[in-house]
Amino acid sequence: MDTFIQIAQIIFILSVLVILHEFGHYIPAKLFKVRVEKFYLFMDPWFSLVKKKIGETEWGIGWLPIGGYVKLAGMMDESMDKEQMKQPAQSWEFRAKPAWQRLIIMLGGVTVNIILAWFIYTTMYATVGQKYISTEKLQTNGLAFGEAGLNAGFKNGDKILSVDGQTQEKFNRLMIDVLLGDKVEIERNGQKQTLLITDEQKSKILATEGREFIQPRIANIVIDSILPEGEAKKAGLLKGDQIVKINDAKIKYYDELTGSLKSNAGKATELTVLRDGKEIVIKSNVSKEGKLGFAPNTKDKTAFQIVNKLSLIDAIPAAVNESYTQFIYNIKQFKLILRPKTEAYKQVKSPIGITQRLPTEWNWEFIWGFTAMFSIGLAFMNLLPIPGLDGGHAIFTIAEMITGKTLNDKAAEIVQTIGMVILLSLMALTFGKDIYEIIATKFF
């Protein structure tokens, strides 16, 4: 059931984004009297799930959920219709229209994606409010770091003050900023220090903990639930017990607990726990993995959440700012992917990989927020100057407007073929990697 909900979410999100993106091409095409031969949600190699011709346009749903397309008469696109291009240009064909009209048609999809994100953010800010986890509130006890973060020079209890000289009030972006930045200013034991994060260190962080390598430092560890076959159950630990000491080491924070358990992996230990206001000592073994087998009753991050309910007048510019910020983050993340030593390219996900990371319950607030973020990402990707994408077509059209010279059909065919090979190769790699990871997780 969980997987079904995740799949339903990604299909819904992709359907909204693709349909509106393609209408961004369709509407100006019709305004400029360009014949639209096909309008498809998802791709339809070899066959389609549903199709129906209405007027001059075939409307359909493909079986491969990696996008969609609008096929315009007289345009060299992914369909690679060479025969049509050999015929004399007709007045209703894309190629017969002036360059400025073709540019508007090409950029229509991206424009709609940006407007959609802005509209969603505006609506959300004016209804449920602008929500984020406060970096300042969450860092009351400092931060806890994963192993890769500790190896990069962080220490549990550090407070992050800025990244590359910029402060960040939103905790979810602070984690991204550290991975995208180079200089991190921290406060350690009341003293300010600067850490330089190398690409190699970023690679290790991305390969292990990812954005989750920074966590709030939780104090006072209380047992919430116990695994039925774990060491905690065997030792007689109970829900509500607070672990205050392991052997002779006092425990205050959860990272201290996990660190002490790892150092005692496979050993017998004495746990001092606070139960009903009294300290008692319980002997327990620690598993070879350095675990007792319980889940702590930790503070959820939402306890540090800020909710700013905005009026419609205030929500409009706030949504513009959020859309712009998301676009800038896409640029920064793309630059990180292009730095080979970070190996960030290994973290690029296909719709399969994205589906696995979606929540297992239907939450409209999350879905619309994710749709807005994804819409900006789709706009950015389509603007990349790669033949086959909107940005590739736009670049050649702008060059034509500047020079007055058009790309001949043979050259356009070659460029389009190169672009399609690049795009198909990238899709094959990302899909292949995600499928392999699923198989490896299930069977090896």
CSV table of C-alpha atoms in Angstrom, one decimal:
chain,number,residue,atom,x,y,z
A,1,MET,CA,0.0,0.0,0.0
A,2,ASP,CA,2.9,2.4,0.8
A,3,THR,CA,4.4,1.8,-2.6
A,4,PHE,CA,1.0,2.4,-4.3
A,5,ILE,CA,0.6,5.7,-2.5
A,6,GLN,CA,4.2,6.8,-3.6
A,7,ILE,CA,3.5,5.8,-7.2
A,8,ALA,CA,0.1,7.6,-7.2
A,9,GLN,CA,1.8,10.7,-5.9
A,10,ILE,CA,4.6,10.8,-8.6
A,11,ILE,CA,2.0,10.1,-11.3
A,12,PHE,CA,-0.2,12.9,-10.1
A,13,ILE,CA,2.7,15.4,-9.8
A,14,LEU,CA,4.2,14.5,-13.2
A,15,SER,CA,0.7,14.7,-14.8
A,16,VAL,CA,0.1,18.2,-13.5
A,17,LEU,CA,3.6,19.4,-14.5
A,18,VAL,CA,3.7,17.8,-17.9
A,19,ILE,CA,0.1,18.8,-19.0
A,20,LEU,CA,0.6,22.4,-17.9
A,21,HIS,CA,4.1,22.6,-19.4
A,22,GLU,CA,2.8,21.3,-22.8
A,23,PHE,CA,-0.1,23.6,-22.7
A,24,GLY,CA,2.5,26.4,-22.4
A,25,HIS,CA,3.6,25.4,-25.9
A,26,TYR,CA,0.2,24.5,-27.2
A,27,ILE,CA,-1.6,27.8,-26.4
A,28,PRO,CA,0.9,30.2,-28.2
A,29,ALA,CA,1.2,27.7,-31.1
A,30,LYS,CA,-2.6,28.0,-31.6
A,31,LEU,CA,-2.5,31.7,-31.2
A,32,PHE,CA,0.1,32.0,-33.9
A,33,LYS,CA,-1.9,29.5,-36.1
A,34,VAL,CA,0.6,26.7,-36.0
A,35,ARG,CA,-0.9,23.2,-36.5
A,36,VAL,CA,-0.6,21.0,-33.4
A,37,GLU,CA,-0.5,17.4,-34.6
A,38,LYS,CA,-0.1,15.7,-31.2
A,39,PHE,CA,-0.5,16.5,-27.5
A,40,TYR,CA,0.7,13.7,-25.3
A,41,LEU,CA,1.0,13.1,-21.5
A,42,PHE,CA,4.0,10.8,-21.1
A,43,MET,CA,5.9,9.3,-24.0
A,44,ASP,CA,4.4,6.8,-26.4
A,45,PRO,CA,7.2,4.8,-28.2
A,46,TRP,CA,5.6,2.0,-30.2
A,47,PHE,CA,2.2,2.4,-28.7
A,48,SER,CA,0.0,4.6,-26.5
A,49,LEU,CA,-2.4,3.8,-23.7
A,50,VAL,CA,-5.1,6.1,-24.9
A,51,LYS,CA,-5.5,8.3,-27.9
A,52,LYS,CA,-8.2,10.3,-29.7
A,53,LYS,CA,-8.1,12.7,-32.6
A,54,ILE,CA,-10.1,15.9,-32.1
A,55,GLY,CA,-9.9,18.3,-35.0
A,56,GLU,CA,-6.3,18.4,-36.2
A,57,THR,CA,-4.8,17.2,-33.0
A,58,GLU,CA,-4.3,13.7,-31.6
A,59,TRP,CA,-4.6,13.7,-27.8
A,60,GLY,CA,-3.2,10.8,-25.9
A,61,ILE,CA,-1.5,9.2,-22.9
A,62,GLY,CA,1.8,7.3,-23.4
A,63,TRP,CA,3.0,4.4,-21.3
A,64,LEU,CA,6.5,5.8,-20.4
A,65,PRO,CA,6.2,8.4,-17.6
A,66,ILE,CA,9.3,10.5,-18.4
A,67,GLY,CA,7.6,13.6,-19.7
A,68,GLY,CA,5.3,14.4,-22.6
A,69,TYR,CA,5.3,16.4,-25.8
A,70,VAL,CA,3.4,18.6,-28.2
A,71,LYS,CA,4.2,17.8,-31.9
A,72,LEU,CA,4.1,20.9,-34.0
A,73,ALA,CA,3.9,20.7,-37.8
A,74,GLY,CA,7.1,21.7,-39.5
A,75,MET,CA,9.3,21.4,-36.5
A,76,MET,CA,12.4,19.2,-36.2
A,77,ASP,CA,11.8,17.7,-32.8
A,78,GLU,CA,12.2,14.3,-31.0
A,79,SER,CA,9.9,12.7,-33.6
A,80,MET,CA,12.6,13.3,-36.2
A,81,ASP,CA,10.0,13.6,-39.0
A,82,LYS,CA,12.5,14.1,-41.9
A,83,GLU,CA,9.9,13.6,-44.7
A,84,GLN,CA,7.8,16.5,-43.6
A,85,MET,CA,10.8,18.7,-43.5
A,86,LYS,CA,11.7,17.9,-47.1
A,87,GLN,CA,8.4,19.4,-48.3
A,88,PRO,CA,8.0,23.2,-49.0
A,89,ALA,CA,7.1,25.1,-45.8
A,90,GLN,CA,3.4,25.7,-45.4
A,91,SER,CA,1.9,28.8,-43.7
A,92,TRP,CA,0.6,26.7,-40.8
A,93,GLU,CA,3.9,25.1,-40.0
A,94,PHE,CA,6.2,26.1,-37.1
A,95,ARG,CA,9.2,26.7,-39.4
A,96,ALA,CA,7.2,29.2,-41.5
A,97,LYS,CA,6.6,31.5,-38.5
A,98,PRO,CA,8.9,34.5,-37.7
A,99,ALA,CA,11.7,33.8,-35.2
A,100,TRP,CA,10.1,35.8,-32.4
A,101,GLN,CA,6.9,33.8,-32.5
A,102,ARG,CA,8.9,30.5,-32.5
A,103,LEU,CA,10.8,31.7,-29.5
A,104,ILE,CA,7.6,32.5,-27.6
A,105,ILE,CA,6.3,29.0,-28.4
A,106,MET,CA,9.5,27.4,-27.3
A,107,LEU,CA,9.7,29.2,-24.0
A,108,GLY,CA,5.9,28.8,-23.3
A,109,GLY,CA,6.4,25.6,-21.3
A,110,VAL,CA,9.1,27.0,-19.1
A,111,THR,CA,7.0,30.2,-18.5
A,112,VAL,CA,4.0,28.2,-17.4
A,113,ASN,CA,6.2,26.1,-15.0
A,114,ILE,CA,7.5,29.2,-13.3
A,115,ILE,CA,4.0,30.8,-13.1
A,116,LEU,CA,2.6,27.5,-11.7
A,117,ALA,CA,5.3,27.4,-8.9
A,118,TRP,CA,4.6,31.1,-8.1
A,119,PHE,CA,0.8,30.4,-8.0
A,120,ILE,CA,1.2,27.4,-5.7
A,121,TYR,CA,3.5,29.2,-3.3
A,122,THR,CA,1.2,32.2,-3.2
A,123,THR,CA,-1.8,30.1,-2.4
A,124,MET,CA,0.0,28.1,0.3
A,125,TYR,CA,1.4,31.2,2.0
A,126,ALA,CA,-2.0,32.8,2.1
A,127,THR,CA,-3.8,29.7,3.4
A,128,VAL,CA,-1.6,27.4,5.4
A,129,GLY,CA,1.2,29.9,5.8
A,130,GLN,CA,4.9,30.0,5.1
A,131,LYS,CA,6.5,27.2,7.0
A,132,TYR,CA,10.1,26.4,7.8
A,133,ILE,CA,12.3,24.9,10.5
A,134,SER,CA,14.2,27.7,12.3
A,135,THR,CA,18.0,27.2,12.2
A,136,GLU,CA,18.4,29.4,15.3
A,137,LYS,CA,15.8,27.5,17.4
A,138,LEU,CA,17.1,24.1,16.3
A,139,GLN,CA,20.7,24.9,17.1
A,140,THR,CA,20.0,25.6,20.8
A,141,ASN,CA,22.2,22.6,21.8
A,142,GLY,CA,24.3,22.8,18.7
A,143,LEU,CA,24.1,20.2,16.0
A,144,ALA,CA,24.9,16.5,15.6
A,145,PHE,CA,26.7,15.2,12.6
A,146,GLY,CA,27.0,11.9,10.7
A,147,GLU,CA,30.3,10.1,10.4
A,148,ALA,CA,31.1,11.8,7.1
A,149,GLY,CA,30.4,15.2,8.6
A,150,LEU,CA,32.7,14.5,11.6
A,151,ASN,CA,35.4,13.4,9.2
A,152,ALA,CA,35.0,16.7,7.3
A,153,GLY,CA,35.9,18.5,10.5
A,154,PHE,CA,32.6,19.2,12.3
A,155,LYS,CA,32.1,18.2,15.9
A,156,ASN,CA,28.9,17.4,17.7
A,157,GLY,CA,27.8,20.5,19.4
A,158,ASP,CA,29.0,22.9,16.7
A,159,LYS,CA,26.7,25.7,15.6
A,160,ILE,CA,26.8,26.7,12.0
A,161,LEU,CA,26.8,30.5,11.7
A,162,SER,CA,27.2,31.0,8.0
A,163,VAL,CA,28.2,29.4,4.7
A,164,ASP,CA,30.4,31.4,2.3
A,165,GLY,CA,29.5,34.5,4.4
A,166,GLN,CA,25.7,34.0,4.1
A,167,THR,CA,23.5,33.2,7.1
A,168,GLN,CA,20.5,30.9,6.6
A,169,GLU,CA,17.4,31.1,8.7
A,170,LYS,CA,15.8,27.9,7.2
A,171,PHE,CA,17.3,24.7,8.4
A,172,ASN,CA,16.5,22.6,5.4
A,173,ARG,CA,18.4,25.0,3.2
A,174,LEU,CA,21.3,25.2,5.7
A,175,MET,CA,22.1,21.5,5.0
A,176,ILE,CA,22.1,22.2,1.2
A,177,ASP,CA,24.2,25.4,1.6
A,178,VAL,CA,26.9,23.4,3.4
A,179,LEU,CA,27.1,21.0,0.5
A,180,LEU,CA,27.0,23.7,-2.1
A,181,GLY,CA,29.4,26.1,-0.3
A,182,ASP,CA,33.1,25.9,0.5
A,183,LYS,CA,33.7,28.0,3.7
A,184,VAL,CA,31.6,27.2,6.8
A,185,GLU,CA,31.8,29.5,9.8
A,186,ILE,CA,31.0,27.6,13.0
A,187,GLU,CA,30.9,28.4,16.8
A,188,ARG,CA,32.6,25.7,18.9
A,189,ASN,CA,32.8,26.1,22.6
A,190,GLY,CA,32.1,29.8,22.3
A,191,GLN,CA,34.9,30.3,19.7
A,192,LYS,CA,34.3,31.1,16.0
A,193,GLN,CA,36.2,28.9,13.5
A,194,THR,CA,36.1,28.4,9.7
A,195,LEU,CA,36.0,25.0,8.1
A,196,LEU,CA,36.9,24.4,4.5
A,197,ILE,CA,34.8,21.6,2.9
A,198,THR,CA,36.6,19.9,0.0
A,199,ASP,CA,34.9,18.2,-2.9
A,200,GLU,CA,36.2,14.9,-1.7
A,201,GLN,CA,34.5,15.4,1.7
A,202,LYS,CA,31.3,16.4,0.0
A,203,SER,CA,31.5,13.2,-2.0
A,204,LYS,CA,31.6,11.1,1.1
A,205,ILE,CA,28.8,13.0,2.7
A,206,LEU,CA,26.6,12.7,-0.4
A,207,ALA,CA,27.4,8.9,-0.7
A,208,THR,CA,26.4,8.2,3.0
A,209,GLU,CA,24.1,10.6,4.8
A,210,GLY,CA,23.3,13.2,2.1
A,211,ARG,CA,21.4,16.2,3.4
A,212,GLU,CA,20.7,14.3,6.6
A,213,PHE,CA,24.3,14.5,7.7
A,214,ILE,CA,23.3,17.5,9.9
A,215,GLN,CA,20.7,16.8,12.7
A,216,PRO,CA,19.4,18.7,15.7
A,217,ARG,CA,21.3,17.7,18.9
A,218,ILE,CA,18.7,16.0,21.1
A,219,ALA,CA,19.1,16.0,24.8
A,220,ASN,CA,17.6,13.6,27.4
A,221,ILE,CA,17.1,10.3,25.6
A,222,VAL,CA,13.9,8.6,26.5
A,223,ILE,CA,12.9,5.2,25.1
A,224,ASP,CA,9.8,5.4,23.0
A,225,SER,CA,9.6,1.9,21.5
A,226,ILE,CA,11.6,-1.3,21.8
A,227,LEU,CA,12.3,-3.9,19.1
A,228,PRO,CA,10.9,-7.4,20.1
A,229,GLU,CA,14.2,-9.2,19.4
A,230,GLY,CA,16.6,-6.4,20.4
A,231,GLU,CA,19.1,-6.3,23.2
A,232,ALA,CA,17.0,-3.7,25.0
A,233,LYS,CA,14.1,-6.1,25.2
A,234,LYS,CA,16.3,-8.9,26.5
A,235,ALA,CA,17.8,-6.6,29.2
A,236,GLY,CA,14.4,-5.5,30.5
A,237,LEU,CA,14.4,-1.8,29.4
A,238,LEU,CA,11.0,-0.2,29.2
A,239,LYS,CA,9.3,2.5,27.3
A,240,GLY,CA,9.8,5.8,29.2
A,241,ASP,CA,13.2,4.8,30.6
A,242,GLN,CA,15.8,7.6,30.2
A,243,ILE,CA,19.4,6.5,29.7
A,244,VAL,CA,21.7,8.8,31.7
A,245,LYS,CA,24.9,6.7,31.7
A,246,ILE,CA,26.7,3.9,29.9
A,247,ASN,CA,29.2,2.2,32.1
A,248,ASP,CA,30.9,5.2,33.7
A,249,ALA,CA,30.2,7.7,30.8
A,250,LYS,CA,27.5,10.2,31.4
A,251,ILE,CA,25.0,10.5,28.6
A,252,LYS,CA,23.1,13.7,27.8
A,253,TYR,CA,22.8,13.9,24.0
A,254,TYR,CA,21.7,11.2,21.5
A,255,ASP,CA,24.9,11.5,19.6
A,256,GLU,CA,26.8,10.7,22.8
A,257,LEU,CA,24.6,7.6,23.2
A,258,THR,CA,25.2,6.3,19.7
A,259,GLY,CA,28.9,7.0,19.9
A,260,SER,CA,29.2,5.2,23.2
A,261,LEU,CA,27.3,2.2,21.9
A,262,LYS,CA,29.5,1.9,18.8
A,263,SER,CA,32.6,1.9,21.0
A,264,ASN,CA,31.0,-0.9,23.1
A,265,ALA,CA,29.7,-2.9,20.1
A,266,GLY,CA,29.6,-6.6,20.9
A,267,LYS,CA,30.2,-6.0,24.6
A,268,ALA,CA,28.3,-6.3,27.8
A,269,THR,CA,27.6,-2.9,29.3
A,270,GLU,CA,26.0,-1.3,32.4
A,271,LEU,CA,23.2,1.1,31.6
A,272,THR,CA,22.1,3.6,34.2
A,273,VAL,CA,18.5,4.6,33.5
A,274,LEU,CA,16.1,7.0,35.1
A,275,ARG,CA,12.8,5.1,35.7
A,276,ASP,CA,9.9,6.7,37.7
A,277,GLY,CA,12.3,9.3,39.1
A,278,LYS,CA,14.8,6.8,40.4
A,279,GLU,CA,18.2,5.7,38.9
A,280,ILE,CA,18.6,2.0,38.4
A,281,VAL,CA,21.4,0.0,36.8
A,282,ILE,CA,20.6,-2.6,34.0
A,283,LYS,CA,23.1,-4.9,32.4
A,284,SER,CA,22.7,-5.2,28.7
A,285,ASN,CA,24.7,-6.5,25.7
A,286,VAL,CA,25.3,-4.3,22.7
A,287,SER,CA,24.8,-5.8,19.3
A,288,LYS,CA,27.8,-6.1,16.9
A,289,GLU,CA,26.3,-3.1,15.0
A,290,GLY,CA,26.5,-1.0,18.1
A,291,LYS,CA,22.8,-0.9,18.8
A,292,LEU,CA,20.4,-1.8,21.7
A,293,GLY,CA,17.3,-2.1,19.6
A,294,PHE,CA,15.1,0.8,20.6
A,295,ALA,CA,13.7,4.1,19.1
A,296,PRO,CA,14.1,7.3,21.2
A,297,ASN,CA,11.3,9.7,21.9
A,298,THR,CA,13.1,12.6,20.2
A,299,LYS,CA,11.7,16.0,19.5
A,300,ASP,CA,10.4,16.1,15.9
A,301,LYS,CA,11.8,18.9,13.8
A,302,THR,CA,8.4,20.5,13.6
A,303,ALA,CA,8.8,21.5,17.2
A,304,PHE,CA,11.2,24.1,15.8
A,305,GLN,CA,8.9,25.2,13.0
A,306,ILE,CA,8.0,28.8,12.2
A,307,VAL,CA,4.6,29.4,10.6
A,308,ASN,CA,4.1,32.8,9.0
A,309,LYS,CA,0.5,33.3,7.8
A,310,LEU,CA,0.7,35.9,5.1
A,311,SER,CA,-2.0,38.1,3.6
A,312,LEU,CA,-2.6,37.7,-0.1
A,313,ILE,CA,-0.8,41.0,-0.8
A,314,ASP,CA,2.3,39.8,1.2
A,315,ALA,CA,2.1,36.3,-0.2
A,316,ILE,CA,2.5,37.4,-3.8
A,317,PRO,CA,6.0,38.9,-3.5
A,318,ALA,CA,7.1,36.2,-1.0
A,319,ALA,CA,6.1,33.6,-3.6
A,320,VAL,CA,8.1,35.4,-6.3
A,321,ASN,CA,11.1,35.4,-4.0
A,322,GLU,CA,10.7,31.7,-3.2
A,323,SER,CA,10.5,30.8,-6.9
A,324,TYR,CA,13.6,32.9,-7.7
A,325,THR,CA,15.5,31.3,-4.7
A,326,GLN,CA,14.5,27.8,-5.9
A,327,PHE,CA,15.8,28.6,-9.4
A,328,ILE,CA,19.1,29.8,-8.0
A,329,TYR,CA,19.5,26.6,-6.0
A,330,ASN,CA,18.9,24.6,-9.1
A,331,ILE,CA,21.8,26.5,-10.8
A,332,LYS,CA,24.1,25.9,-7.8
A,333,GLN,CA,23.2,22.2,-7.6
A,334,PHE,CA,23.8,21.8,-11.3
A,335,LYS,CA,27.3,23.4,-10.9
A,336,LEU,CA,28.0,20.9,-8.1
A,337,ILE,CA,27.0,18.0,-10.4
A,338,LEU,CA,29.6,19.3,-12.9
A,339,ARG,CA,32.4,19.1,-10.3
A,340,PRO,CA,33.5,15.4,-10.8
A,341,LYS,CA,35.3,15.1,-7.4
A,342,THR,CA,32.0,15.7,-5.5
A,343,GLU,CA,30.5,12.7,-7.4
A,344,ALA,CA,27.2,14.6,-7.0
A,345,TYR,CA,26.1,13.2,-10.4
A,346,LYS,CA,25.6,9.9,-8.7
A,347,GLN,CA,22.8,11.4,-6.7
A,348,VAL,CA,20.7,12.4,-9.8
A,349,LYS,CA,17.5,10.4,-9.6
A,350,SER,CA,15.0,9.2,-12.2
A,351,PRO,CA,11.2,9.3,-11.5
A,352,ILE,CA,11.8,5.8,-10.0
A,353,GLY,CA,14.3,7.1,-7.5
A,354,ILE,CA,12.2,10.1,-6.7
A,355,THR,CA,9.2,7.9,-6.1
A,356,GLN,CA,11.1,5.9,-3.4
A,357,ARG,CA,11.8,9.1,-1.5
A,358,LEU,CA,8.2,10.3,-1.4
A,359,PRO,CA,6.2,9.9,1.9
A,360,THR,CA,4.0,6.9,2.3
A,361,GLU,CA,0.9,8.8,3.2
A,362,TRP,CA,-1.1,11.2,1.1
A,363,ASN,CA,-0.5,14.8,2.3
A,364,TRP,CA,-1.9,17.6,0.0
A,365,GLU,CA,0.3,20.2,1.6
A,366,PHE,CA,3.5,18.2,0.9
A,367,ILE,CA,2.3,17.3,-2.6
A,368,TRP,CA,1.6,20.9,-3.7
A,369,GLY,CA,4.9,22.1,-2.1
A,370,PHE,CA,6.8,19.4,-3.9
A,371,THR,CA,5.0,20.1,-7.2
A,372,ALA,CA,6.0,23.8,-6.9
A,373,MET,CA,9.6,22.9,-6.2
A,374,PHE,CA,9.7,20.3,-9.0
A,375,SER,CA,8.1,22.8,-11.4
A,376,ILE,CA,11.0,25.2,-10.9
A,377,GLY,CA,13.4,22.3,-11.4
A,378,LEU,CA,11.6,21.3,-14.6
A,379,ALA,CA,11.8,24.9,-15.9
A,380,PHE,CA,15.6,25.0,-15.2
A,381,MET,CA,16.2,21.6,-16.9
A,382,ASN,CA,14.3,22.6,-20.0
A,383,LEU,CA,16.3,25.9,-20.2
A,384,LEU,CA,19.6,24.0,-20.5
A,385,PRO,CA,21.1,24.7,-23.9
A,386,ILE,CA,20.9,21.0,-25.0
A,387,PRO,CA,19.4,20.2,-28.5
A,388,GLY,CA,16.1,18.4,-27.9
A,389,LEU,CA,15.2,20.6,-24.9
A,390,ASP,CA,13.4,23.9,-25.0
A,391,GLY,CA,16.6,25.7,-24.2
A,392,GLY,CA,18.4,24.1,-27.2
A,393,HIS,CA,15.7,25.2,-29.6
A,394,ALA,CA,15.6,28.7,-28.0
A,395,ILE,CA,19.4,29.2,-28.4
A,396,PHE,CA,19.3,28.5,-32.1
A,397,THR,CA,16.2,30.8,-32.5
A,398,ILE,CA,17.9,33.6,-30.6
A,399,ALA,CA,21.1,33.1,-32.8
A,400,GLU,CA,18.9,33.4,-35.9
A,401,MET,CA,17.3,36.6,-34.6
A,402,ILE,CA,20.8,38.1,-34.0
A,403,THR,CA,22.5,36.9,-37.2
A,404,GLY,CA,19.6,36.7,-39.6
A,405,LYS,CA,20.7,33.2,-40.6
A,406,THR,CA,18.7,30.0,-40.1
A,407,LEU,CA,20.2,26.5,-39.4
A,408,ASN,CA,19.7,24.4,-42.5
A,409,ASP,CA,17.6,21.2,-42.3
A,410,LYS,CA,20.6,18.9,-42.5
A,411,ALA,CA,22.5,20.6,-39.7
A,412,ALA,CA,19.3,20.8,-37.6
A,413,GLU,CA,18.8,17.1,-38.1
A,414,ILE,CA,22.4,16.4,-36.9
A,415,VAL,CA,22.2,18.7,-33.9
A,416,GLN,CA,18.8,17.2,-32.9
A,417,THR,CA,20.2,13.7,-33.2
A,418,ILE,CA,23.1,14.5,-31.0
A,419,GLY,CA,20.8,16.1,-28.4
A,420,MET,CA,18.5,13.1,-28.4
A,421,VAL,CA,21.5,10.7,-27.9
A,422,ILE,CA,22.7,12.8,-25.0
A,423,LEU,CA,19.2,12.9,-23.4
A,424,LEU,CA,18.4,9.2,-23.9
A,425,SER,CA,21.9,8.3,-22.6
A,426,LEU,CA,21.3,10.3,-19.4
A,427,MET,CA,17.8,8.8,-18.9
A,428,ALA,CA,19.2,5.3,-19.4
A,429,LEU,CA,21.9,5.9,-16.9
A,430,THR,CA,19.6,7.4,-14.2
A,431,PHE,CA,16.9,4.8,-14.7
A,432,GLY,CA,19.4,2.0,-14.9
A,433,LYS,CA,21.1,3.1,-11.7
A,434,ASP,CA,17.8,3.4,-9.8
A,435,ILE,CA,16.6,0.0,-11.0
A,436,TYR,CA,20.0,-1.6,-10.0
A,437,GLU,CA,19.8,0.0,-6.5
A,438,ILE,CA,16.3,-1.5,-6.0
A,439,ILE,CA,17.4,-4.9,-7.1
A,440,ALA,CA,20.6,-4.8,-5.0
A,441,THR,CA,18.6,-3.7,-2.0
A,442,LYS,CA,16.0,-6.5,-2.4
A,443,PHE,CA,18.2,-9.4,-3.4
A,444,PHE,CA,21.8,-8.9,-2.3
